Every structure is written in C-alpha cells, then in structure tokens.
Tab-separated table of N, CA and C in Angstrom:
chain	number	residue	atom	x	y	z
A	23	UNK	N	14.261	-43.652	-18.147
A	23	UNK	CA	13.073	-42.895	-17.784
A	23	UNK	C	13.025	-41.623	-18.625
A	24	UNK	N	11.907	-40.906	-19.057
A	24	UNK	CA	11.912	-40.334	-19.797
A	24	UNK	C	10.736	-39.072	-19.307
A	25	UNK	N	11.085	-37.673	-19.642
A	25	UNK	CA	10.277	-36.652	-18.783
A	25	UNK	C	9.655	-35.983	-19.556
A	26	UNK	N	8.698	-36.381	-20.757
A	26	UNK	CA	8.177	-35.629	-21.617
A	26	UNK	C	6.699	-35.136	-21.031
A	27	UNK	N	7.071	-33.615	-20.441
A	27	UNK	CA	6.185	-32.594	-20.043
A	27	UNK	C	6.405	-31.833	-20.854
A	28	UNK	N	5.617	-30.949	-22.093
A	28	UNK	CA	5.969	-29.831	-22.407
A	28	UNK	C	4.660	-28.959	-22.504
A	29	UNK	N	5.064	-27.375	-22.178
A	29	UNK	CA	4.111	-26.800	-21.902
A	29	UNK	C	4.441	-26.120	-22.761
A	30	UNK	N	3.183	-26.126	-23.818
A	30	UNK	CA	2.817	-24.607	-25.048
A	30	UNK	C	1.923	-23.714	-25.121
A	31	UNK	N	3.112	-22.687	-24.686
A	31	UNK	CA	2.201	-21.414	-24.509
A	31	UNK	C	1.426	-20.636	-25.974
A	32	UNK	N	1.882	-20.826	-27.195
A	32	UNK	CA	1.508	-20.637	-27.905
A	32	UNK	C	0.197	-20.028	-28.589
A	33	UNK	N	-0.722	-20.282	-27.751
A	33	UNK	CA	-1.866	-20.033	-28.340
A	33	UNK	C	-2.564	-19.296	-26.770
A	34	UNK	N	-1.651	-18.868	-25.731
A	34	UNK	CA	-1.957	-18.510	-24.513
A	34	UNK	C	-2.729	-17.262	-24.758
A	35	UNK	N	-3.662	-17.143	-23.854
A	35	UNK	CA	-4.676	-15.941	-24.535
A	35	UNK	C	-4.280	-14.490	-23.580
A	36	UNK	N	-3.688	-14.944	-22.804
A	36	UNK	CA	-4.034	-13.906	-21.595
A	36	UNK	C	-2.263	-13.411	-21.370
A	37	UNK	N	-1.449	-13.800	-21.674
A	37	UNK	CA	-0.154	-13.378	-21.579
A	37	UNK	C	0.164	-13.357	-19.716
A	38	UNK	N	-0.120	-15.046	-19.418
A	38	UNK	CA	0.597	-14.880	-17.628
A	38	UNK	C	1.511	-15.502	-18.233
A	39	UNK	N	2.277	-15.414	-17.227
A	39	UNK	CA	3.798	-15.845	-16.740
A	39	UNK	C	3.953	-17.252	-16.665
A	40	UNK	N	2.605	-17.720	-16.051
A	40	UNK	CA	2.395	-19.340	-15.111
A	40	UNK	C	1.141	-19.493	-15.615
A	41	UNK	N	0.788	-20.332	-16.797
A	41	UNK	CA	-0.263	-20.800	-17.234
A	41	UNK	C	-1.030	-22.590	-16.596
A	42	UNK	N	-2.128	-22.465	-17.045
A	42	UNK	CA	-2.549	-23.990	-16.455
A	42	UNK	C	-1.960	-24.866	-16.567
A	43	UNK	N	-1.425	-24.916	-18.080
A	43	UNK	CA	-0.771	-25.818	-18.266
A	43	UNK	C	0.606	-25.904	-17.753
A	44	UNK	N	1.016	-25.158	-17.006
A	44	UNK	CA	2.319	-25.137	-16.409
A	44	UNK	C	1.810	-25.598	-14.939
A	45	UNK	N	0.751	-25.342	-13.954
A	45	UNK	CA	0.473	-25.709	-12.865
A	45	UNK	C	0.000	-27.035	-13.580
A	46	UNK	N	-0.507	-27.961	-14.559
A	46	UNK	CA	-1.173	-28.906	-14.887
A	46	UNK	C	0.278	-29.990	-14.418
A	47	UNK	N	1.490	-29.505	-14.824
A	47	UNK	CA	2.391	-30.359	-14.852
A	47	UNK	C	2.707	-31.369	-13.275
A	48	UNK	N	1.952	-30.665	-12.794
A	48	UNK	CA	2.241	-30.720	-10.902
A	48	UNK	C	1.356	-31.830	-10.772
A	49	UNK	N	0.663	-32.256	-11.762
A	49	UNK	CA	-0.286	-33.097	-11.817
A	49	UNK	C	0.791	-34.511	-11.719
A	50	UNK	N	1.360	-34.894	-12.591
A	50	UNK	CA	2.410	-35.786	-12.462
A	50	UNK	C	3.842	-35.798	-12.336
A	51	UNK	N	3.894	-35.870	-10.897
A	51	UNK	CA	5.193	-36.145	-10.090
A	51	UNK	C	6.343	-37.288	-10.358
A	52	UNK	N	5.955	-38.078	-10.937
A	52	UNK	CA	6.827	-39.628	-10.694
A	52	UNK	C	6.476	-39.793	-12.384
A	53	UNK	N	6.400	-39.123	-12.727
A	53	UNK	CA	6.065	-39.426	-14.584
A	53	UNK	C	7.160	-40.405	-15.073
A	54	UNK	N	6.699	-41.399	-15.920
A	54	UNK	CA	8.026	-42.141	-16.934
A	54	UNK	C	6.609	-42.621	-17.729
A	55	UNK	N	7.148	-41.898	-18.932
A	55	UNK	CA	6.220	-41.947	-20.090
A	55	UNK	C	6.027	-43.643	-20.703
A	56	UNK	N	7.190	-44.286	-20.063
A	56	UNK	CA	7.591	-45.543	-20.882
A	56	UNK	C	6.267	-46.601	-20.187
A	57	UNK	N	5.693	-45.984	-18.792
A	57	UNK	CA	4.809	-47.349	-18.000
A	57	UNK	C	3.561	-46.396	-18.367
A	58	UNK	N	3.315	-45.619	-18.623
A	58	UNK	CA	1.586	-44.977	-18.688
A	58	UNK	C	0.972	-44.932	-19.766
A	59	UNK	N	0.054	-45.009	-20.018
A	59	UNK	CA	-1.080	-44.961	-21.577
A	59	UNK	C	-1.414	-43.728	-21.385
A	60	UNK	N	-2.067	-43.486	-22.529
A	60	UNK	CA	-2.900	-42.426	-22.515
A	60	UNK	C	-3.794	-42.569	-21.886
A	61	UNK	N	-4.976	-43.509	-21.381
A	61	UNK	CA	-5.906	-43.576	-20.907
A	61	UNK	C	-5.712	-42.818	-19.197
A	62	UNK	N	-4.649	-43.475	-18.674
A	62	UNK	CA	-4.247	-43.200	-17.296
A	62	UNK	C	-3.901	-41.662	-17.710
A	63	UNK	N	-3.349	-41.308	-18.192
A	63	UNK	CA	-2.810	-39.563	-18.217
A	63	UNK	C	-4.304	-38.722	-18.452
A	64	UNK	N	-5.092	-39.204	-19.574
A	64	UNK	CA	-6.021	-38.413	-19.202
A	64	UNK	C	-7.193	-38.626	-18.239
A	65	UNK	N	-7.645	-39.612	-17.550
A	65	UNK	CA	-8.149	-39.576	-16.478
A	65	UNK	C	-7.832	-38.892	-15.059
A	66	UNK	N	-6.423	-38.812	-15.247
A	66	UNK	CA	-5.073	-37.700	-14.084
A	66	UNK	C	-5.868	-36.312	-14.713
A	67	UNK	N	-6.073	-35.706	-15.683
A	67	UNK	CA	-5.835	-34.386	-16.196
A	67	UNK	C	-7.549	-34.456	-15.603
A	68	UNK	N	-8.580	-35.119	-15.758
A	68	UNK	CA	-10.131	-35.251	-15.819
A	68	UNK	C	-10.493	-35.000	-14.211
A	69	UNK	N	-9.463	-36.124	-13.523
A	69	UNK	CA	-9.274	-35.806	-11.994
A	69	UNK	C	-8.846	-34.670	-11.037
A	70	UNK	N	-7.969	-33.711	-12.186
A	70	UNK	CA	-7.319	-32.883	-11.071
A	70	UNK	C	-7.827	-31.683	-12.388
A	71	UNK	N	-8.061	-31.467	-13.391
A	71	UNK	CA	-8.371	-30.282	-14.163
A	71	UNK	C	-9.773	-30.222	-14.877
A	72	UNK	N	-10.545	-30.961	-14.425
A	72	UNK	CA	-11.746	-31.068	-15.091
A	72	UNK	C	-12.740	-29.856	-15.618
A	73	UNK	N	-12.333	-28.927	-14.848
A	73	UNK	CA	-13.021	-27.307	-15.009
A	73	UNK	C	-12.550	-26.208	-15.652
A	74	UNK	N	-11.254	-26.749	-16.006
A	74	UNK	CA	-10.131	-26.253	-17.030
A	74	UNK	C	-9.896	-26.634	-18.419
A	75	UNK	N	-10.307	-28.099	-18.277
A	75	UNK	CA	-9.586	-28.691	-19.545
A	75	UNK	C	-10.764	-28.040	-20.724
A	76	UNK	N	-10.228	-28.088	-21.831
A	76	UNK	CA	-10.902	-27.513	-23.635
A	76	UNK	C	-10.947	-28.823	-24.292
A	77	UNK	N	-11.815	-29.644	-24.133
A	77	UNK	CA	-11.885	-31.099	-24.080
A	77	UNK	C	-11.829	-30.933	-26.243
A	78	UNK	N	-12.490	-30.251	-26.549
A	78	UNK	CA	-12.265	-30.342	-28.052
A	78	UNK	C	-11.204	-29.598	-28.811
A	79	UNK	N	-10.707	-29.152	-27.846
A	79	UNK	CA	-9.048	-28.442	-28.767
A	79	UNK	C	-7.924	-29.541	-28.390
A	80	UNK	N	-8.217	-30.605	-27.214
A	80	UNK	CA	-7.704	-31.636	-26.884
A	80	UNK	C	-7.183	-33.417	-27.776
A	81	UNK	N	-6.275	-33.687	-27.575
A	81	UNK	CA	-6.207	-34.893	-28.344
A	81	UNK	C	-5.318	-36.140	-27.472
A	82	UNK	N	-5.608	-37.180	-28.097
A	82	UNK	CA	-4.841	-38.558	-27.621
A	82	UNK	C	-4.802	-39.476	-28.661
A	83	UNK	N	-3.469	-39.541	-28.768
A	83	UNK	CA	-2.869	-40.412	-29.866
A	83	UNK	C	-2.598	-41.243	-29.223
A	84	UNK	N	-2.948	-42.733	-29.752
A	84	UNK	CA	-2.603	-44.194	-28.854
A	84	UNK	C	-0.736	-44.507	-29.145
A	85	UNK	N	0.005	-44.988	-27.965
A	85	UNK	CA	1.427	-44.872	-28.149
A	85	UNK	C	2.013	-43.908	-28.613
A	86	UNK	N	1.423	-42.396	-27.919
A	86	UNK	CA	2.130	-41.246	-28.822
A	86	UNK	C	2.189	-40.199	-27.120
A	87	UNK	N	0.838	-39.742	-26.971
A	87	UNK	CA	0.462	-39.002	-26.100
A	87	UNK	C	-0.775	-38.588	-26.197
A	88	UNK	N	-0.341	-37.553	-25.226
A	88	UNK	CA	-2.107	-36.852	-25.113
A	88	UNK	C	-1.672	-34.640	-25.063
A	89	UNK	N	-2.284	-34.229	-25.515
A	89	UNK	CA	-2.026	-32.604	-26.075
A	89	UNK	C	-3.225	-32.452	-25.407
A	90	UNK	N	-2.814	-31.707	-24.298
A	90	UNK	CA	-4.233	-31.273	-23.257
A	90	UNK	C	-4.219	-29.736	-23.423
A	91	UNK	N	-5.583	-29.115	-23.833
A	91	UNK	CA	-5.467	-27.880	-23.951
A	91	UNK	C	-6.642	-27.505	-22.670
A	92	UNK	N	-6.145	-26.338	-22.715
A	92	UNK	CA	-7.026	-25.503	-21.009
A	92	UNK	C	-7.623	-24.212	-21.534
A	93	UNK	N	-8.692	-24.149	-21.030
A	93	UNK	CA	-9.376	-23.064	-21.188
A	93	UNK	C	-8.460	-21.685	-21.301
A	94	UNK	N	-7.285	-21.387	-20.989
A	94	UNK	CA	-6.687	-20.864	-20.695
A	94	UNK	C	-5.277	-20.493	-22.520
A	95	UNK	N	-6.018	-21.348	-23.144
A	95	UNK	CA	-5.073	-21.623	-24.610
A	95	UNK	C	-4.517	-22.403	-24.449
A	96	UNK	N	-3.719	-22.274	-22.963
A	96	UNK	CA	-1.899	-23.562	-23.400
A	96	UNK	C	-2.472	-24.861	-23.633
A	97	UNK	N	-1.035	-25.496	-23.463
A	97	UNK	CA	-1.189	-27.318	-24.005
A	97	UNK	C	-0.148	-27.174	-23.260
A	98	UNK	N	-0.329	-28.774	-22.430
A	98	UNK	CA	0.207	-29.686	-21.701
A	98	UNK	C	0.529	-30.704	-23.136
A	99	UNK	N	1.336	-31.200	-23.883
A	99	UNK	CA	1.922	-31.943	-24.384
A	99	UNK	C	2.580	-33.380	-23.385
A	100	UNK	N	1.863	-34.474	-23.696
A	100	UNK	CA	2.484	-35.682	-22.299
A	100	UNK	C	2.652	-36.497	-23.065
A	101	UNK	N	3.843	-37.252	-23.246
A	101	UNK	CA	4.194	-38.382	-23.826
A	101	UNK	C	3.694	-39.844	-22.625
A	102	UNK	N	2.994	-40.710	-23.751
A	102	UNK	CA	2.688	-41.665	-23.194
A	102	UNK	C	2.979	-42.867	-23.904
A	103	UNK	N	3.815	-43.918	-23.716
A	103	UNK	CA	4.226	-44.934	-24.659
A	103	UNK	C	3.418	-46.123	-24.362
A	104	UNK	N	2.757	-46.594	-23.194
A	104	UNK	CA	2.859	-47.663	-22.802
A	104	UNK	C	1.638	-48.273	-23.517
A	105	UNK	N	1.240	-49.517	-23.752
A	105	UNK	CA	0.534	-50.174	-24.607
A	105	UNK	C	-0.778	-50.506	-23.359
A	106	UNK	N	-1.367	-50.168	-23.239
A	106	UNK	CA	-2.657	-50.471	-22.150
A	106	UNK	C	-3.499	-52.117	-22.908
A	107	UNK	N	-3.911	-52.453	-24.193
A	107	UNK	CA	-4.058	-53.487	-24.628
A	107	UNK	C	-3.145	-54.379	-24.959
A	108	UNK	N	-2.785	-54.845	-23.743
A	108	UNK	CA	-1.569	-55.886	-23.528
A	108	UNK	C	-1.731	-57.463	-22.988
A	109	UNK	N	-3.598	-57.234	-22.577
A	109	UNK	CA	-4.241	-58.486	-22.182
A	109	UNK	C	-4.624	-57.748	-20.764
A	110	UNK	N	-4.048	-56.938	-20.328
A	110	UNK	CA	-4.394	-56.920	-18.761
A	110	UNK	C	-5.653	-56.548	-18.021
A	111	UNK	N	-6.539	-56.392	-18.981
A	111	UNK	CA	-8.003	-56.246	-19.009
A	111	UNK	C	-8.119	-54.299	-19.202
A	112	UNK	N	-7.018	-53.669	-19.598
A	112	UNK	CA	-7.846	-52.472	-19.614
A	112	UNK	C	-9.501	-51.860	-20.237
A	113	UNK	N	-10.006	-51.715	-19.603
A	113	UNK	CA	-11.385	-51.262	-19.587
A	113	UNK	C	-11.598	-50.630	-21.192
A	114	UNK	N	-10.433	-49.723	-21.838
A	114	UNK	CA	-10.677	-48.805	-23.264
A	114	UNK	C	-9.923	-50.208	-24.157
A	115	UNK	N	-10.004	-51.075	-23.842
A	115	UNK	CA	-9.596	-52.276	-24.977
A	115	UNK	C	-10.274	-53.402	-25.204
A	116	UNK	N	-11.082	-53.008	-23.937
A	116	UNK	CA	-12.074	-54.445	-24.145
A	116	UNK	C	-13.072	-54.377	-25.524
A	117	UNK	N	-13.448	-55.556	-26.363
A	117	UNK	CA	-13.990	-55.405	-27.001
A	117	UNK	C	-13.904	-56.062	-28.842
C-alpha cells in the first residue's frame, strides 16, 4: 500500500500554517494509490472542494496522478496508479 499525499506549499499565498491543501488530505482516509485512477480522486476533490479547487493551475496525468491546486496556492499532489480502462466500463474510457 502506498500513501502518496503530498502537500506543496510552495506557491502558498497567504503564509498559514494549515493550508487547503493540507485539510484537502482529510479528503482520503483509506488511500492506496495502487486501486484508484485519477478519475475517482478527482471527482473526491470536485465532491468535497469544489469552491476551492483552481481548476486551471490543476492537472491529471493518466497512471501518474492528479496535482490539485486551491485557490489558496497549495497543491495536493495524489498519486494514482490504477488503470480505470481495464474493460470495466469506466465512463472516461468509453469510446
């Protein structure tokens, strides 16, 4: 199992302590990067941060992750390995 959460403050605008992207992490509890796609991680971030997220400073690399940035500067960095076009009908593969 594998726990790739990383939070970059880097580009944090406001200098807190506890950025979104550090409460974003609370978002996934039971994380193992090895069973989730990207698709599922960012629909989690759309579901629980939708009023936060910086949808164009944002990215998702297929079998890589997803780099969620928040209005706020940081990035949520989430590793996601799992192959979603595997036959099982995911909805972003049909086609």
């Amino acid at each position: 199992m594998c726990g790739q959460l990383v939070v970059d403050r880097a580009h944090e605008r406001f200098g807190a302590e506890v950025t979104i992207a550090d409460l974003a992490r609370h978002s996934f509890p039971d994380f193992n990067c090895n069973i989730v796609h990207i698709y599922e991680v960012w629909a989690r971030l759309e579901e629980d941060w939708r009023f936060e997220l910086d949808r164009d400073a944002s990215t998702l690399e297929y079998a890589t992750g997803v780099s969620a940035r928040f209005k706020d500067g940081s990035t949520l960095h989430i590793s996601a390995w799992a192959d979603c076009c595997d036959g099982s009908g995911c909805r972003h593969c049909r086609g």
